[in-house]
Amino acid sequence: MASKRVVSLFLLLLIGVQMRGSNGLSNFYYGMNCPFVEMIVRNVVNQALQKDPTLAAGLLRLHFHDCFVQGCDASILIDASDGTAEKDSPANGSVRGYEVIDQIKQLIEARCPGTVSCADIVALAARDAVFWAGGPYYGIMTGRRDGTRSKIEDTRGLPPPTLNTTDLIKLFVNQHGFTIPELVALSGGHTIGVARCSSLKNRLDNVDPTLEPNFAQSLTRTCSAGDSTTVPFDRTSTTFDNVYFRALQSSQGVLTSDQTLYNSPQTRMIVDNYAMNQAMFFFNFQQGMLKMGQLDLKEGNQGEVRLNCRKIN
Ligand code: HEM
């Protein structure tokens, strides 16, 4: 009886490996050839975040900026000596967490060489970072392939902080296939992390009337120290919670693209719901992340498994 169970488990595992979706992802992709991959990622992420809890935000943003440009293919990690790669774009100027990915990759290469893609590592690390910060845990499929192109001009697809709800909907819903509740939940990724003053300057030069006056004053004071000074997105910026949405309700959203979600009739009720019901926020965030992690994946044997995440093989 026991041996029957072992055999069926083995078969299930095999089927899991074989049953790749049309986009090439599966639940047990590394089950046979690198079974410890998720554990290695989790351990390194946890250690890194224990040292610097603010890096959770960096790892989440890294995944978003990877997937929105040429799909989730780790193109954001590639170094170019002539400064023409995605990571050299001003839109990626403050992206953080590259060293954590390097460390994970090194450990994984030592155990299962040439097997685990950098794009999967980025997706798993973002998932673990969200969970570490108190957010939802979601199972993700693996099997992404790494890209062989990383060009600064491709980062045009990243949203600038000045977008209003109509433009956010065009980008997230019409272009990338998210629902409006998913767009609002994903913006809730700003429940962790910081923005540089340069990203909210547009709201302070001529004070944006949608900013709460005392908050506007406090931002102006902080930002008088210079463009690279940072401000937290909400008052619990290392905890993944729904305080971000409450901040929007009191006109204390940091970026134009944050506050617009409360000020637009198309999204206001969703903000209210997430502010009241954290479980609903977490559920839609999870759905949104699962979709984001599958944007424009390389098909079949396109792409590669990079040996060093910073270099094309
Ligand atoms: C909706 C459109 C979005 C816009 C316009 C936007 C824009 C920005 C900007 C301007 C910053 C600050 C960069 C700086 O000043 O250094 C930022 C930070 C951040 N963004 Fe977004 N973002 C958007 C959506 C997202 C999504 C979908 C996620 C993830 C699900 C995300 C996660 C983050 C995180 C975690 C940070 C903080 C990073 C850190 O502390 O290092 N953002 N975003």
Tab-separated table of C-alpha atoms and ligand atoms in Angstrom:
chain	number	residue	atom	x	y	z
A	1	MET	CA	0.000	0.000	0.000
A	2	ALA	CA	2.729	2.400	1.080
A	3	SER	CA	4.798	1.583	-1.984
A	4	LYS	CA	1.724	2.229	-4.195
A	5	ARG	CA	1.481	5.681	-2.663
A	6	VAL	CA	5.140	6.383	-3.316
A	7	VAL	CA	4.721	5.317	-6.934
A	8	SER	CA	1.645	7.517	-7.426
A	9	LEU	CA	3.469	10.477	-5.845
A	10	PHE	CA	6.374	9.895	-8.201
A	11	LEU	CA	3.995	9.688	-11.168
A	12	LEU	CA	2.242	12.880	-10.090
A	13	LEU	CA	5.611	14.600	-9.908
A	14	LEU	CA	6.499	13.327	-13.364
A	15	ILE	CA	3.152	14.425	-14.777
A	16	GLY	CA	3.690	17.804	-13.133
A	17	VAL	CA	6.998	18.156	-14.898
A	18	GLN	CA	5.472	17.107	-18.207
A	19	MET	CA	2.278	19.160	-17.891
A	20	ARG	CA	3.635	22.492	-18.904
A	21	GLY	CA	1.004	25.099	-19.708
A	22	SER	CA	0.939	26.748	-23.120
A	23	ASN	CA	3.354	29.341	-21.737
A	24	GLY	CA	5.836	26.667	-20.660
A	25	LEU	CA	5.289	27.062	-16.908
A	26	SER	CA	4.461	24.262	-14.501
A	27	ASN	CA	4.101	23.639	-10.801
A	28	PHE	CA	6.882	21.080	-10.474
A	29	TYR	CA	9.216	22.419	-13.113
A	30	TYR	CA	12.335	21.924	-10.992
A	31	GLY	CA	10.868	19.010	-9.002
A	32	MET	CA	13.231	16.485	-10.541
A	33	ASN	CA	16.351	18.444	-11.402
A	34	CYS	CA	16.591	21.123	-8.711
A	35	PRO	CA	14.151	20.284	-5.921
A	36	PHE	CA	15.674	22.695	-3.395
A	37	VAL	CA	15.375	25.811	-5.517
A	38	GLU	CA	12.500	27.362	-3.564
A	39	MET	CA	14.203	26.658	-0.251
A	40	ILE	CA	17.448	28.279	-1.388
A	41	VAL	CA	15.625	31.392	-2.611
A	42	ARG	CA	13.648	31.668	0.614
A	43	ASN	CA	16.712	31.310	2.827
A	44	VAL	CA	18.756	33.937	0.998
A	45	VAL	CA	15.812	36.375	0.825
A	46	ASN	CA	15.063	35.932	4.520
A	47	GLN	CA	18.692	36.500	5.471
A	48	ALA	CA	18.977	39.586	3.265
A	49	LEU	CA	15.757	41.077	4.640
A	50	GLN	CA	16.769	40.423	8.210
A	51	LYS	CA	19.799	42.622	7.536
A	52	ASP	CA	17.884	45.222	5.536
A	53	PRO	CA	14.069	45.040	5.695
A	54	THR	CA	13.739	47.826	3.119
A	55	LEU	CA	15.034	45.455	0.436
A	56	ALA	CA	11.651	43.687	0.291
A	57	ALA	CA	10.392	46.681	-1.679
A	58	GLY	CA	13.412	46.532	-3.950
A	59	LEU	CA	12.827	42.870	-4.812
A	60	LEU	CA	9.129	43.387	-5.523
A	61	ARG	CA	9.833	46.328	-7.814
A	62	LEU	CA	12.605	44.411	-9.579
A	63	HIS	CA	10.095	41.742	-10.629
A	64	PHE	CA	7.545	44.337	-11.798
A	65	HIS	CA	10.131	46.234	-13.863
A	66	ASP	CA	11.394	42.961	-15.319
A	67	CYS	CA	7.957	41.727	-16.415
A	68	PHE	CA	6.707	45.028	-17.860
A	69	VAL	CA	9.643	45.257	-20.273
A	70	GLN	CA	9.942	42.370	-22.779
A	71	GLY	CA	8.125	40.068	-20.341
A	72	CYS	CA	9.475	38.239	-17.289
A	73	ASP	CA	12.866	37.298	-18.733
A	74	ALA	CA	15.367	38.836	-16.294
A	75	SER	CA	16.409	41.345	-18.969
A	76	ILE	CA	16.611	43.977	-16.234
A	77	LEU	CA	19.581	42.143	-14.668
A	78	ILE	CA	21.904	42.353	-17.685
A	79	ASP	CA	24.946	44.641	-17.409
A	80	ALA	CA	26.148	46.641	-20.421
A	81	SER	CA	29.580	48.257	-20.337
A	82	ASP	CA	28.342	51.049	-22.622
A	83	GLY	CA	25.407	51.978	-20.370
A	84	THR	CA	22.681	50.983	-22.831
A	85	ALA	CA	20.920	48.206	-20.914
A	86	GLU	CA	17.481	48.397	-19.272
A	87	LYS	CA	19.045	48.906	-15.870
A	88	ASP	CA	20.802	52.070	-17.136
A	89	SER	CA	17.472	53.778	-17.821
A	90	PRO	CA	16.444	56.585	-15.414
A	91	ALA	CA	13.201	54.611	-14.940
A	92	ASN	CA	15.299	51.862	-13.317
A	93	GLY	CA	17.757	54.209	-11.604
A	94	SER	CA	16.654	53.394	-8.073
A	95	VAL	CA	15.868	49.694	-8.580
A	96	ARG	CA	17.497	47.638	-5.817
A	97	GLY	CA	18.148	44.021	-4.926
A	98	TYR	CA	20.491	42.926	-7.728
A	99	GLU	CA	23.038	41.562	-5.241
A	100	VAL	CA	20.430	39.354	-3.568
A	101	ILE	CA	19.612	37.778	-6.945
A	102	ASP	CA	23.356	37.255	-7.635
A	103	GLN	CA	23.787	35.502	-4.310
A	104	ILE	CA	20.815	33.200	-4.919
A	105	LYS	CA	22.018	32.384	-8.428
A	106	GLN	CA	25.501	31.508	-7.181
A	107	LEU	CA	24.143	29.053	-4.608
A	108	ILE	CA	21.758	27.486	-7.108
A	109	GLU	CA	24.445	27.129	-9.801
A	110	ALA	CA	26.577	25.239	-7.262
A	111	ARG	CA	23.733	22.723	-6.703
A	112	CYS	CA	22.136	22.470	-10.157
A	113	PRO	CA	24.268	24.105	-12.852
A	114	GLY	CA	22.561	25.641	-15.873
A	115	THR	CA	19.092	24.644	-14.713
A	116	VAL	CA	17.227	27.487	-12.997
A	117	SER	CA	16.493	30.676	-14.933
A	118	CYS	CA	17.215	34.101	-13.511
A	119	ALA	CA	13.641	35.120	-14.393
A	120	ASP	CA	12.279	32.381	-12.096
A	121	ILE	CA	14.642	33.479	-9.322
A	122	VAL	CA	13.392	37.075	-9.595
A	123	ALA	CA	9.748	35.914	-9.477
A	124	LEU	CA	10.342	33.639	-6.462
A	125	ALA	CA	12.366	36.277	-4.615
A	126	ALA	CA	9.588	38.875	-5.073
A	127	ARG	CA	7.020	36.383	-3.780
A	128	ASP	CA	9.118	35.580	-0.719
A	129	ALA	CA	9.855	39.261	-0.058
A	130	VAL	CA	6.131	40.114	-0.035
A	131	PHE	CA	5.444	37.261	2.376
A	132	TRP	CA	8.364	38.244	4.617
A	133	ALA	CA	6.956	41.774	4.871
A	134	GLY	CA	3.572	40.410	6.026
A	135	GLY	CA	1.814	40.089	2.682
A	136	PRO	CA	0.055	37.117	1.088
A	137	TYR	CA	1.859	33.912	0.075
A	138	TYR	CA	1.022	32.541	-3.342
A	139	GLY	CA	2.299	29.476	-5.149
A	140	ILE	CA	3.908	30.345	-8.451
A	141	MET	CA	4.647	28.244	-11.477
A	142	THR	CA	8.193	28.115	-12.814
A	143	GLY	CA	9.929	27.429	-16.115
A	144	ARG	CA	10.504	30.996	-17.369
A	145	ARG	CA	13.334	31.433	-19.861
A	146	ASP	CA	15.900	34.239	-19.726
A	147	GLY	CA	16.006	36.815	-22.494
A	148	THR	CA	18.969	37.791	-24.611
A	149	ARG	CA	18.055	41.434	-25.181
A	150	SER	CA	18.283	44.335	-22.750
A	151	LYS	CA	17.963	47.792	-24.285
A	152	ILE	CA	17.464	51.084	-22.529
A	153	GLU	CA	14.846	52.169	-25.076
A	154	ASP	CA	12.599	49.240	-24.150
A	155	THR	CA	11.965	50.777	-20.717
A	156	ARG	CA	9.535	53.211	-22.365
A	157	GLY	CA	6.869	50.719	-21.276
A	158	LEU	CA	7.378	51.508	-17.570
A	159	PRO	CA	4.797	53.846	-16.046
A	160	PRO	CA	5.952	57.334	-15.020
A	161	PRO	CA	4.697	58.560	-11.619
A	162	THR	CA	2.631	61.322	-13.228
A	163	LEU	CA	0.069	58.999	-14.836
A	164	ASN	CA	-3.627	59.484	-14.068
A	165	THR	CA	-6.186	56.696	-13.727
A	166	THR	CA	-7.192	56.806	-17.399
A	167	ASP	CA	-3.579	56.278	-18.486
A	168	LEU	CA	-2.992	53.599	-15.835
A	169	ILE	CA	-6.035	51.729	-17.140
A	170	LYS	CA	-4.753	52.030	-20.720
A	171	LEU	CA	-1.433	50.518	-19.687
A	172	PHE	CA	-2.476	47.856	-17.185
A	173	VAL	CA	-5.905	46.854	-18.475
A	174	ASN	CA	-5.908	47.503	-22.224
A	175	GLN	CA	-2.253	46.759	-22.904
A	176	HIS	CA	-1.411	44.062	-20.342
A	177	GLY	CA	-4.764	42.409	-19.620
A	178	PHE	CA	-5.173	43.124	-15.898
A	179	THR	CA	-8.586	43.898	-14.412
A	180	ILE	CA	-9.167	47.310	-12.797
A	181	PRO	CA	-9.281	45.767	-9.268
A	182	GLU	CA	-5.936	44.084	-10.060
A	183	LEU	CA	-4.463	47.404	-11.212
A	184	VAL	CA	-5.480	49.014	-7.918
A	185	ALA	CA	-4.215	46.043	-5.878
A	186	LEU	CA	-0.876	46.017	-7.725
A	187	SER	CA	-0.464	49.739	-7.082
A	188	GLY	CA	-0.858	48.645	-3.475
A	189	GLY	CA	2.668	47.244	-3.929
A	190	HIS	CA	3.498	50.772	-2.756
A	191	THR	CA	2.488	49.656	0.730
A	192	ILE	CA	6.212	48.965	1.066
A	193	GLY	CA	9.135	51.112	0.049
A	194	VAL	CA	10.044	54.678	-0.689
A	195	ALA	CA	10.032	57.235	-3.493
A	196	ARG	CA	12.680	59.804	-4.234
A	197	CYS	CA	11.624	63.420	-4.151
A	198	SER	CA	12.337	63.673	-7.885
A	199	SER	CA	9.355	61.327	-8.413
A	200	LEU	CA	6.900	63.651	-6.646
A	201	LYS	CA	8.395	67.016	-7.561
A	202	ASN	CA	5.524	67.626	-9.981
A	203	ARG	CA	3.156	67.765	-6.987
A	204	LEU	CA	5.187	70.206	-4.929
A	205	ASP	CA	6.381	72.883	-7.375
A	206	ASN	CA	2.804	74.145	-7.701
A	207	VAL	CA	1.202	72.378	-4.779
A	208	ASP	CA	-1.176	69.699	-6.091
A	209	PRO	CA	-4.667	70.510	-4.723
A	210	THR	CA	-5.308	66.770	-4.222
A	211	LEU	CA	-2.577	66.697	-1.531
A	212	GLU	CA	-3.689	67.148	2.075
A	213	PRO	CA	-2.197	70.577	3.073
A	214	ASN	CA	-0.246	69.446	6.172
A	215	PHE	CA	1.107	66.439	4.300
A	216	ALA	CA	2.097	68.716	1.408
A	217	GLN	CA	3.993	70.925	3.843
A	218	SER	CA	5.779	67.994	5.394
A	219	LEU	CA	6.768	66.632	1.949
A	220	THR	CA	8.010	70.075	0.894
A	221	ARG	CA	10.127	70.301	4.045
A	222	THR	CA	11.604	66.809	3.538
A	223	CYS	CA	12.238	67.384	-0.149
A	224	SER	CA	14.026	70.690	0.411
A	225	ALA	CA	17.023	68.427	1.149
A	226	GLY	CA	17.248	67.493	-2.543
A	227	ASP	CA	15.847	65.313	-5.307
A	228	SER	CA	17.405	62.093	-4.065
A	229	THR	CA	15.907	62.385	-0.562
A	230	THR	CA	13.389	59.603	-0.034
A	231	VAL	CA	9.907	59.565	1.468
A	232	PRO	CA	8.050	56.422	2.564
A	233	PHE	CA	4.913	55.517	0.589
A	234	ASP	CA	2.955	55.116	3.828
A	235	ARG	CA	3.671	55.199	7.552
A	236	THR	CA	4.311	51.427	7.691
A	237	SER	CA	6.704	51.236	4.757
A	238	THR	CA	8.366	47.944	5.640
A	239	THR	CA	5.063	46.181	6.373
A	240	PHE	CA	2.851	44.825	3.613
A	241	ASP	CA	-0.632	45.926	4.741
A	242	ASN	CA	-3.542	48.078	3.564
A	243	VAL	CA	-2.384	51.309	5.240
A	244	TYR	CA	-1.430	52.592	1.754
A	245	PHE	CA	-5.133	52.664	0.795
A	246	ARG	CA	-6.067	54.506	3.994
A	247	ALA	CA	-3.406	57.074	3.143
A	248	LEU	CA	-5.075	57.581	-0.251
A	249	GLN	CA	-8.415	58.126	1.494
A	250	SER	CA	-6.869	60.944	3.512
A	251	SER	CA	-5.193	62.512	0.450
A	252	GLN	CA	-1.766	61.369	1.589
A	253	GLY	CA	-0.803	59.364	-1.458
A	254	VAL	CA	2.801	60.115	-2.422
A	255	LEU	CA	2.763	59.938	-6.231
A	256	THR	CA	0.235	61.385	-8.665
A	257	SER	CA	-0.343	57.784	-9.839
A	258	ASP	CA	-1.215	56.760	-6.261
A	259	GLN	CA	-3.606	59.555	-5.338
A	260	THR	CA	-5.402	59.467	-8.687
A	261	LEU	CA	-6.805	56.051	-7.744
A	262	TYR	CA	-8.856	57.632	-4.977
A	263	ASN	CA	-9.770	60.739	-6.906
A	264	SER	CA	-11.108	58.933	-9.944
A	265	PRO	CA	-14.701	57.600	-9.854
A	266	GLN	CA	-13.526	54.497	-11.743
A	267	THR	CA	-11.315	53.301	-8.907
A	268	ARG	CA	-12.379	55.118	-5.733
A	269	MET	CA	-14.706	52.377	-4.528
A	270	ILE	CA	-11.985	49.757	-4.988
A	271	VAL	CA	-9.619	51.829	-2.841
A	272	ASP	CA	-12.365	52.095	-0.198
A	273	ASN	CA	-12.875	48.329	-0.274
A	274	TYR	CA	-9.172	47.543	0.116
A	275	ALA	CA	-8.856	50.137	2.900
A	276	MET	CA	-11.633	48.375	4.769
A	277	ASN	CA	-10.859	44.783	3.857
A	278	GLN	CA	-7.208	43.743	3.804
A	279	ALA	CA	-8.079	40.161	2.794
A	280	MET	CA	-9.719	41.446	-0.378
A	281	PHE	CA	-6.618	43.519	-1.173
A	282	PHE	CA	-4.363	40.506	-0.583
A	283	PHE	CA	-6.508	38.253	-2.785
A	284	ASN	CA	-6.529	40.651	-5.738
A	285	PHE	CA	-2.850	41.451	-5.276
A	286	GLN	CA	-2.116	37.733	-5.463
A	287	GLN	CA	-4.178	37.380	-8.666
A	288	GLY	CA	-2.423	40.372	-10.144
A	289	MET	CA	1.031	39.052	-9.270
A	290	LEU	CA	0.255	35.649	-10.798
A	291	LYS	CA	-0.713	37.423	-14.034
A	292	MET	CA	2.282	39.732	-13.884
A	293	GLY	CA	4.608	36.770	-13.460
A	294	GLN	CA	3.363	35.345	-16.752
A	295	LEU	CA	3.562	38.431	-18.954
A	296	ASP	CA	4.974	37.860	-22.442
A	297	LEU	CA	6.954	34.726	-21.606
A	298	LYS	CA	9.399	33.277	-24.124
A	299	GLU	CA	7.829	30.347	-25.915
A	300	GLY	CA	9.250	26.851	-26.251
A	301	ASN	CA	13.011	26.857	-26.349
A	302	GLN	CA	13.359	30.555	-27.052
A	303	GLY	CA	15.711	32.328	-24.701
A	304	GLU	CA	18.120	30.521	-22.397
A	305	VAL	CA	18.995	29.723	-18.800
A	306	ARG	CA	21.657	32.301	-18.071
A	307	LEU	CA	24.644	31.042	-16.086
A	308	ASN	CA	25.392	34.489	-14.693
A	309	CYS	CA	22.291	36.662	-14.341
A	310	ARG	CA	24.230	39.761	-15.397
A	311	LYS	CA	25.488	38.283	-18.695
A	312	ILE	CA	23.950	36.678	-21.755
A	313	ASN	CA	25.527	33.198	-22.144
B	1	HEM	C1	0.810	51.800	-11.199
B	1	HEM	C2	1.859	52.314	-11.770
B	1	HEM	C3	3.143	52.518	-11.040
B	1	HEM	C4	3.895	53.629	-11.042
B	1	HEM	C5	3.602	54.916	-11.815
B	1	HEM	C6	5.022	53.392	-10.178
B	1	HEM	C7	6.024	54.293	-9.936
B	1	HEM	C8	6.957	54.162	-8.949
B	1	HEM	C9	7.908	55.166	-8.585
B	1	HEM	C10	8.068	56.513	-9.263
B	1	HEM	C11	8.606	54.693	-7.532
B	1	HEM	C12	9.702	55.423	-6.776
B	1	HEM	C13	10.996	55.385	-7.501
B	1	HEM	C14	11.960	56.383	-6.922
B	1	HEM	O1	11.595	57.533	-6.797
B	1	HEM	O2	13.076	55.978	-6.580
B	1	HEM	C15	8.132	53.380	-7.241
B	1	HEM	C16	8.601	52.596	-6.235
B	1	HEM	C17	8.133	51.340	-5.970
B	1	HEM	N1	7.230	50.637	-6.733
B	1	HEM	FE1	6.069	51.391	-8.177
B	1	HEM	N2	4.934	52.140	-9.671
B	1	HEM	C18	3.800	51.558	-10.169
B	1	HEM	C19	3.361	50.271	-9.936
B	1	HEM	C20	4.017	49.385	-9.142
B	1	HEM	C21	3.691	47.980	-9.057
B	1	HEM	C22	2.647	47.282	-9.913
B	1	HEM	C23	4.515	47.451	-8.114
B	1	HEM	C24	4.601	46.028	-7.642
B	1	HEM	C25	3.571	45.236	-7.571
B	1	HEM	C26	5.342	48.512	-7.608
B	1	HEM	C27	6.268	48.395	-6.617
B	1	HEM	C28	7.054	49.421	-6.156
B	1	HEM	C29	7.837	49.335	-4.952
B	1	HEM	C30	7.864	48.173	-3.990
B	1	HEM	C31	8.529	50.543	-4.835
B	1	HEM	C32	9.516	50.935	-3.743
B	1	HEM	C33	10.906	50.536	-4.147
B	1	HEM	C34	11.970	50.795	-3.126
B	1	HEM	O3	11.689	51.201	-2.001
B	1	HEM	O4	13.129	50.555	-3.482
B	1	HEM	N3	5.030	49.665	-8.280
B	1	HEM	N4	7.125	53.062	-8.122
